[in-house]
N, CA, C and O atoms as a CHARMM CRD file, in Angstrom:
* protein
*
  156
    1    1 UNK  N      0.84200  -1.20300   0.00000 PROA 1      0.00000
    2    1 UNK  CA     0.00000   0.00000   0.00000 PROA 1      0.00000
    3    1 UNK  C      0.87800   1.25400   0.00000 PROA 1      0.00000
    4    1 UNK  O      0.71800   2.19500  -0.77800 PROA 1      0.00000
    5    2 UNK  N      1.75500   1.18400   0.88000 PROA 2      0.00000
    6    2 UNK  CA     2.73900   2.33300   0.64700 PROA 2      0.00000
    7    2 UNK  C      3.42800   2.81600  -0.36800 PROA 2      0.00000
    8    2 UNK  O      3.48300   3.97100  -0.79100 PROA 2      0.00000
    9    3 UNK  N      4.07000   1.62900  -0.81500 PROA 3      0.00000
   10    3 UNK  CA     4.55800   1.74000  -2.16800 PROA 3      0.00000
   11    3 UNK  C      3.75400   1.99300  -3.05400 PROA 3      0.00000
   12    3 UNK  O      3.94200   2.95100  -3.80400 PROA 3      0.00000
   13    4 UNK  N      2.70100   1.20500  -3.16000 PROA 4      0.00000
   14    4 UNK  CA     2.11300   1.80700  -4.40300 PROA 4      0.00000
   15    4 UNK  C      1.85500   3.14100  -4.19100 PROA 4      0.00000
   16    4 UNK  O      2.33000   3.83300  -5.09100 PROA 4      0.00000
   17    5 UNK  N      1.19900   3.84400  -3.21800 PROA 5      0.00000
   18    5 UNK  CA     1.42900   5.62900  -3.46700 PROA 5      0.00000
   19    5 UNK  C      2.69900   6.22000  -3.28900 PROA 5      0.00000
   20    5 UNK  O      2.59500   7.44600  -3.32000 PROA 5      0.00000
   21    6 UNK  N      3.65900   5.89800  -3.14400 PROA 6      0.00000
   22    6 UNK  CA     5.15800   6.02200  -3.49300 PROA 6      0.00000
   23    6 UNK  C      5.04600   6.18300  -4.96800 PROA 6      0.00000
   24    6 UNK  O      4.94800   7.31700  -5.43600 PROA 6      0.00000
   25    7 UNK  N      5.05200   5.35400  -5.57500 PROA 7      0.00000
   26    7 UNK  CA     4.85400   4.90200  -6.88900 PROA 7      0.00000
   27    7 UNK  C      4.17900   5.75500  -7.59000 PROA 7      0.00000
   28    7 UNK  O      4.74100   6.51200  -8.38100 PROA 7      0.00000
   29    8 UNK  N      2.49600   5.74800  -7.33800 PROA 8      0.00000
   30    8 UNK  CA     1.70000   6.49200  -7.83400 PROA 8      0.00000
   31    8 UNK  C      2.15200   8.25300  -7.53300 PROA 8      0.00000
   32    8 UNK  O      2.05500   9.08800  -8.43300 PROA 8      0.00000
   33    9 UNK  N      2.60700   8.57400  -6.23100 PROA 9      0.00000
   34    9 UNK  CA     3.15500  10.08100  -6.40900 PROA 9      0.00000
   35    9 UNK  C      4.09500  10.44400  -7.38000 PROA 9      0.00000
   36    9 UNK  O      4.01200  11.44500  -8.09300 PROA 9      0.00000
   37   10 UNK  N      5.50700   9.13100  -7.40200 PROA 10     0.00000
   38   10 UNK  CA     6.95000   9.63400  -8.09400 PROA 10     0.00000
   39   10 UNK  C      5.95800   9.84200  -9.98300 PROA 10     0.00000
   40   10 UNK  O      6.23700  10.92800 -10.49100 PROA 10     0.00000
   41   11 UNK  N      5.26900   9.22300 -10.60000 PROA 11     0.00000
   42   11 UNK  CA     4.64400   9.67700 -11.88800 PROA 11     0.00000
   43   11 UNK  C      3.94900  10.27800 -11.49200 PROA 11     0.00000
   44   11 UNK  O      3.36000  10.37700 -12.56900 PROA 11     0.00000
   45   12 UNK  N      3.23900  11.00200 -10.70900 PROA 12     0.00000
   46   12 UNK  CA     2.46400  11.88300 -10.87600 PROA 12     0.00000
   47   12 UNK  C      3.46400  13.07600 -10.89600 PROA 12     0.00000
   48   12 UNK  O      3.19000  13.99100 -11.67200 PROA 12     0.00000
   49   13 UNK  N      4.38300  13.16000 -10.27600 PROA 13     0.00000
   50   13 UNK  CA     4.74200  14.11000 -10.27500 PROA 13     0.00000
   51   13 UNK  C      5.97500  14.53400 -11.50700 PROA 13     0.00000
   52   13 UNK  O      6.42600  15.59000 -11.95000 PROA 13     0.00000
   53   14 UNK  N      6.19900  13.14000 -11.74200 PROA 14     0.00000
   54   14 UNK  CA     6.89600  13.13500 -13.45900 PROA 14     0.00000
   55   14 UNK  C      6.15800  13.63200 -14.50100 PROA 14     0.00000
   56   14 UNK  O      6.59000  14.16600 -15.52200 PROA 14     0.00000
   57   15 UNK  N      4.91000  13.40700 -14.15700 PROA 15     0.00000
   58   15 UNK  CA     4.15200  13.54800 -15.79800 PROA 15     0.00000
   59   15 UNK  C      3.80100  15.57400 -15.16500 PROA 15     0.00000
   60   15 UNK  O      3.71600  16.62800 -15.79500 PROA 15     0.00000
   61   16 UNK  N      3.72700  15.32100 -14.07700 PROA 16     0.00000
   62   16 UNK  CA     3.10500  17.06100 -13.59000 PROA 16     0.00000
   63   16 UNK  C      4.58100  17.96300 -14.52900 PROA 16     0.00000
   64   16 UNK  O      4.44000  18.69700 -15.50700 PROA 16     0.00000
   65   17 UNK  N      5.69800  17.65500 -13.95300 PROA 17     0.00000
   66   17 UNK  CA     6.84700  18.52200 -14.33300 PROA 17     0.00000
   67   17 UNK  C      7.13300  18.08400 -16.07600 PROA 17     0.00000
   68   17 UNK  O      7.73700  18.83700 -16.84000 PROA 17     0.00000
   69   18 UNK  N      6.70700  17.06400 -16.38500 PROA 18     0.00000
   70   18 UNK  CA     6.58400  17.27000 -18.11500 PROA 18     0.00000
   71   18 UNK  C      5.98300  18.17800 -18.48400 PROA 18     0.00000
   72   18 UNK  O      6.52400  19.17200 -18.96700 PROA 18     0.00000
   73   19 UNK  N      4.21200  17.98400 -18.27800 PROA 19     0.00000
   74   19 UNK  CA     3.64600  18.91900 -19.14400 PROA 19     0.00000
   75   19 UNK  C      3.96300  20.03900 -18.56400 PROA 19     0.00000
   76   19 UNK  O      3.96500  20.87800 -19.46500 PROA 19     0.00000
   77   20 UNK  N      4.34200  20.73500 -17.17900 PROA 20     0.00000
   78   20 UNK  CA     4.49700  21.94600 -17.68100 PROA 20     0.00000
   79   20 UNK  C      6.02600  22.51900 -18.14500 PROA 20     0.00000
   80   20 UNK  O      6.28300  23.72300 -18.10500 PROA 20     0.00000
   81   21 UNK  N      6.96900  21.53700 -18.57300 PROA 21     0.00000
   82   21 UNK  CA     7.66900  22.03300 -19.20800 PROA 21     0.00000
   83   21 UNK  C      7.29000  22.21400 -20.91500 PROA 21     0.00000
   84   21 UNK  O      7.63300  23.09100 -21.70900 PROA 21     0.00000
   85   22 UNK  N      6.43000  20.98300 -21.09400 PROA 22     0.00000
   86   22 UNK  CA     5.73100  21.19900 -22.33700 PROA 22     0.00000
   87   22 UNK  C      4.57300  22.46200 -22.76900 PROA 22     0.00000
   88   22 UNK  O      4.53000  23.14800 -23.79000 PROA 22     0.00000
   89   23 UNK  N      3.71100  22.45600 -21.60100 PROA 23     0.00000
   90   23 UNK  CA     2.88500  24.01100 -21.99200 PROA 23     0.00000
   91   23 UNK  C      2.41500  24.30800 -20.55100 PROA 23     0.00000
   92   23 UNK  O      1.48000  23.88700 -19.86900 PROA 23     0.00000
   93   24 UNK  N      3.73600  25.47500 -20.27900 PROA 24     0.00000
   94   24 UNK  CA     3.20500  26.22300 -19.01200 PROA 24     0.00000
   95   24 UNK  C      1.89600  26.94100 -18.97400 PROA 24     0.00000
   96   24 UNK  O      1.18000  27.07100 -17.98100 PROA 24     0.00000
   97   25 UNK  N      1.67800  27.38000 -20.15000 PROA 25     0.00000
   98   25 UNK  CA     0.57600  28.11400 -20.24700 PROA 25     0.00000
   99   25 UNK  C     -0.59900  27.77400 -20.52200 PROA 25     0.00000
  100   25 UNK  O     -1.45200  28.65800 -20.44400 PROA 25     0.00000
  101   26 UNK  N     -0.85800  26.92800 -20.77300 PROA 26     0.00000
  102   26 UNK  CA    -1.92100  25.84000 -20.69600 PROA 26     0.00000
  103   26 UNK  C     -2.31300  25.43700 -19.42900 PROA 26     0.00000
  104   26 UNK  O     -3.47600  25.47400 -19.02700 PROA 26     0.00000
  105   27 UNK  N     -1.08800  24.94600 -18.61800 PROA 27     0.00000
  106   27 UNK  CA    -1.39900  24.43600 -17.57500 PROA 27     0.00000
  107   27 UNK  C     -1.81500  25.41700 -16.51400 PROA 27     0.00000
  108   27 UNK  O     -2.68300  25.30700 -15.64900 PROA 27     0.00000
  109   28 UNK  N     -0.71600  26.73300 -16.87600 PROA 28     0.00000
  110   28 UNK  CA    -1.74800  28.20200 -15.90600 PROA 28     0.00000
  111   28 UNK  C     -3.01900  28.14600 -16.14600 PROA 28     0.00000
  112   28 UNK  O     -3.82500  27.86500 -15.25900 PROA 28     0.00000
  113   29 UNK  N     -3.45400  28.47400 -17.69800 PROA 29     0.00000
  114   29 UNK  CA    -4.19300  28.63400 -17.76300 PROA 29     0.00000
  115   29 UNK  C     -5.68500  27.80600 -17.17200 PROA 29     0.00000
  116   29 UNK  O     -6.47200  28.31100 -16.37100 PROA 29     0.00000
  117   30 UNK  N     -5.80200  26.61100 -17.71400 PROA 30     0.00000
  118   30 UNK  CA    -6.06000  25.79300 -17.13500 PROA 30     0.00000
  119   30 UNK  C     -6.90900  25.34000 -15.75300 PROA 30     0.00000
  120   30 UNK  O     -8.04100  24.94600 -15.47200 PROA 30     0.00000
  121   31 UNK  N     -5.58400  25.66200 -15.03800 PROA 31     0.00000
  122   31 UNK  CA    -5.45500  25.42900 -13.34300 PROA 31     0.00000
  123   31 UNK  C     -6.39800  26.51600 -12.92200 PROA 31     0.00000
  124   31 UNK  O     -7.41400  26.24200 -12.28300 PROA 31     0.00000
  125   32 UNK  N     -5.99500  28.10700 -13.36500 PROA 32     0.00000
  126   32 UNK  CA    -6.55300  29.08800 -12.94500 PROA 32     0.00000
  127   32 UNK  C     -7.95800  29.02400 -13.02700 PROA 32     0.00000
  128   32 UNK  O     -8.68400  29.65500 -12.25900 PROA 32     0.00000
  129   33 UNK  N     -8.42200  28.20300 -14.03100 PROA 33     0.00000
  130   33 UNK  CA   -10.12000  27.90800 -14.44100 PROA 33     0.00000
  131   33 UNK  C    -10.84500  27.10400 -13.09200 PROA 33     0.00000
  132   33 UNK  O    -11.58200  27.38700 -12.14700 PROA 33     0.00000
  133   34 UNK  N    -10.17000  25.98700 -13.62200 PROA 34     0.00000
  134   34 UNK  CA   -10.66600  24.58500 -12.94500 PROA 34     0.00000
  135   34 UNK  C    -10.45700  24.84700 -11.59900 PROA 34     0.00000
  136   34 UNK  O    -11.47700  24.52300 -10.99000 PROA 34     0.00000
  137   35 UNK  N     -9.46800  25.35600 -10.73100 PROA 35     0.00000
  138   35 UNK  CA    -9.06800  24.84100  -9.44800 PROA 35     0.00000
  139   35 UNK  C    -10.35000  25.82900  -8.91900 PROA 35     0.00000
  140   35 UNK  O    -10.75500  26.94500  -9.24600 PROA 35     0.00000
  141   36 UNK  N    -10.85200  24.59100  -7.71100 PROA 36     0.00000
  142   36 UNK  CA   -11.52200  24.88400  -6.58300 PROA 36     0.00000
  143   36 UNK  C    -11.39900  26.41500  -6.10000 PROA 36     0.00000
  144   36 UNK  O    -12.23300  27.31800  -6.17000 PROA 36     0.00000
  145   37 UNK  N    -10.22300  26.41400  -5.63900 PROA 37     0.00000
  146   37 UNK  CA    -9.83400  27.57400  -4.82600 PROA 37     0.00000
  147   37 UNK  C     -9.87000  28.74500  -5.45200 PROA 37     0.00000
  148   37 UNK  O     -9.55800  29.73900  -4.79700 PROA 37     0.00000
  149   38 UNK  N    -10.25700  28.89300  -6.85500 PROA 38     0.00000
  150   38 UNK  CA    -9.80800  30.12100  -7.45600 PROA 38     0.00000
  151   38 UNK  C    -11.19700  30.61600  -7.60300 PROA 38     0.00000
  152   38 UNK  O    -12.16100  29.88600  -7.83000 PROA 38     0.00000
  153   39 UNK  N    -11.26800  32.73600  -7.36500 PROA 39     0.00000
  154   39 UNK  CA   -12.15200  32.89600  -7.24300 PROA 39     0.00000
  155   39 UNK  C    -11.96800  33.75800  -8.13900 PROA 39     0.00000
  156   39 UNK  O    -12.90500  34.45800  -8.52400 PROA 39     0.00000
């Protein structure tokens, strides 16, 4: 169980720092829409 969210964090957070080296601005953009917190 541990490992697997070990696991499941280390790609999440691989594929997170891809795309936004691939399109920061997308992903601002994006985030700024969708996220909860944004008012």
């Amino acid at each position: 169980m541990n490992q697997r969210m070990r696991k499941y964090k280390q790609s999440a957070s691989r594929l997170l720092s891809l795309a936004v080296r691939n399109h920061p601005v997308e992903i601002i953009r994006t985030s700024a829409f969708e996220s909860p917190f944004a008012e």
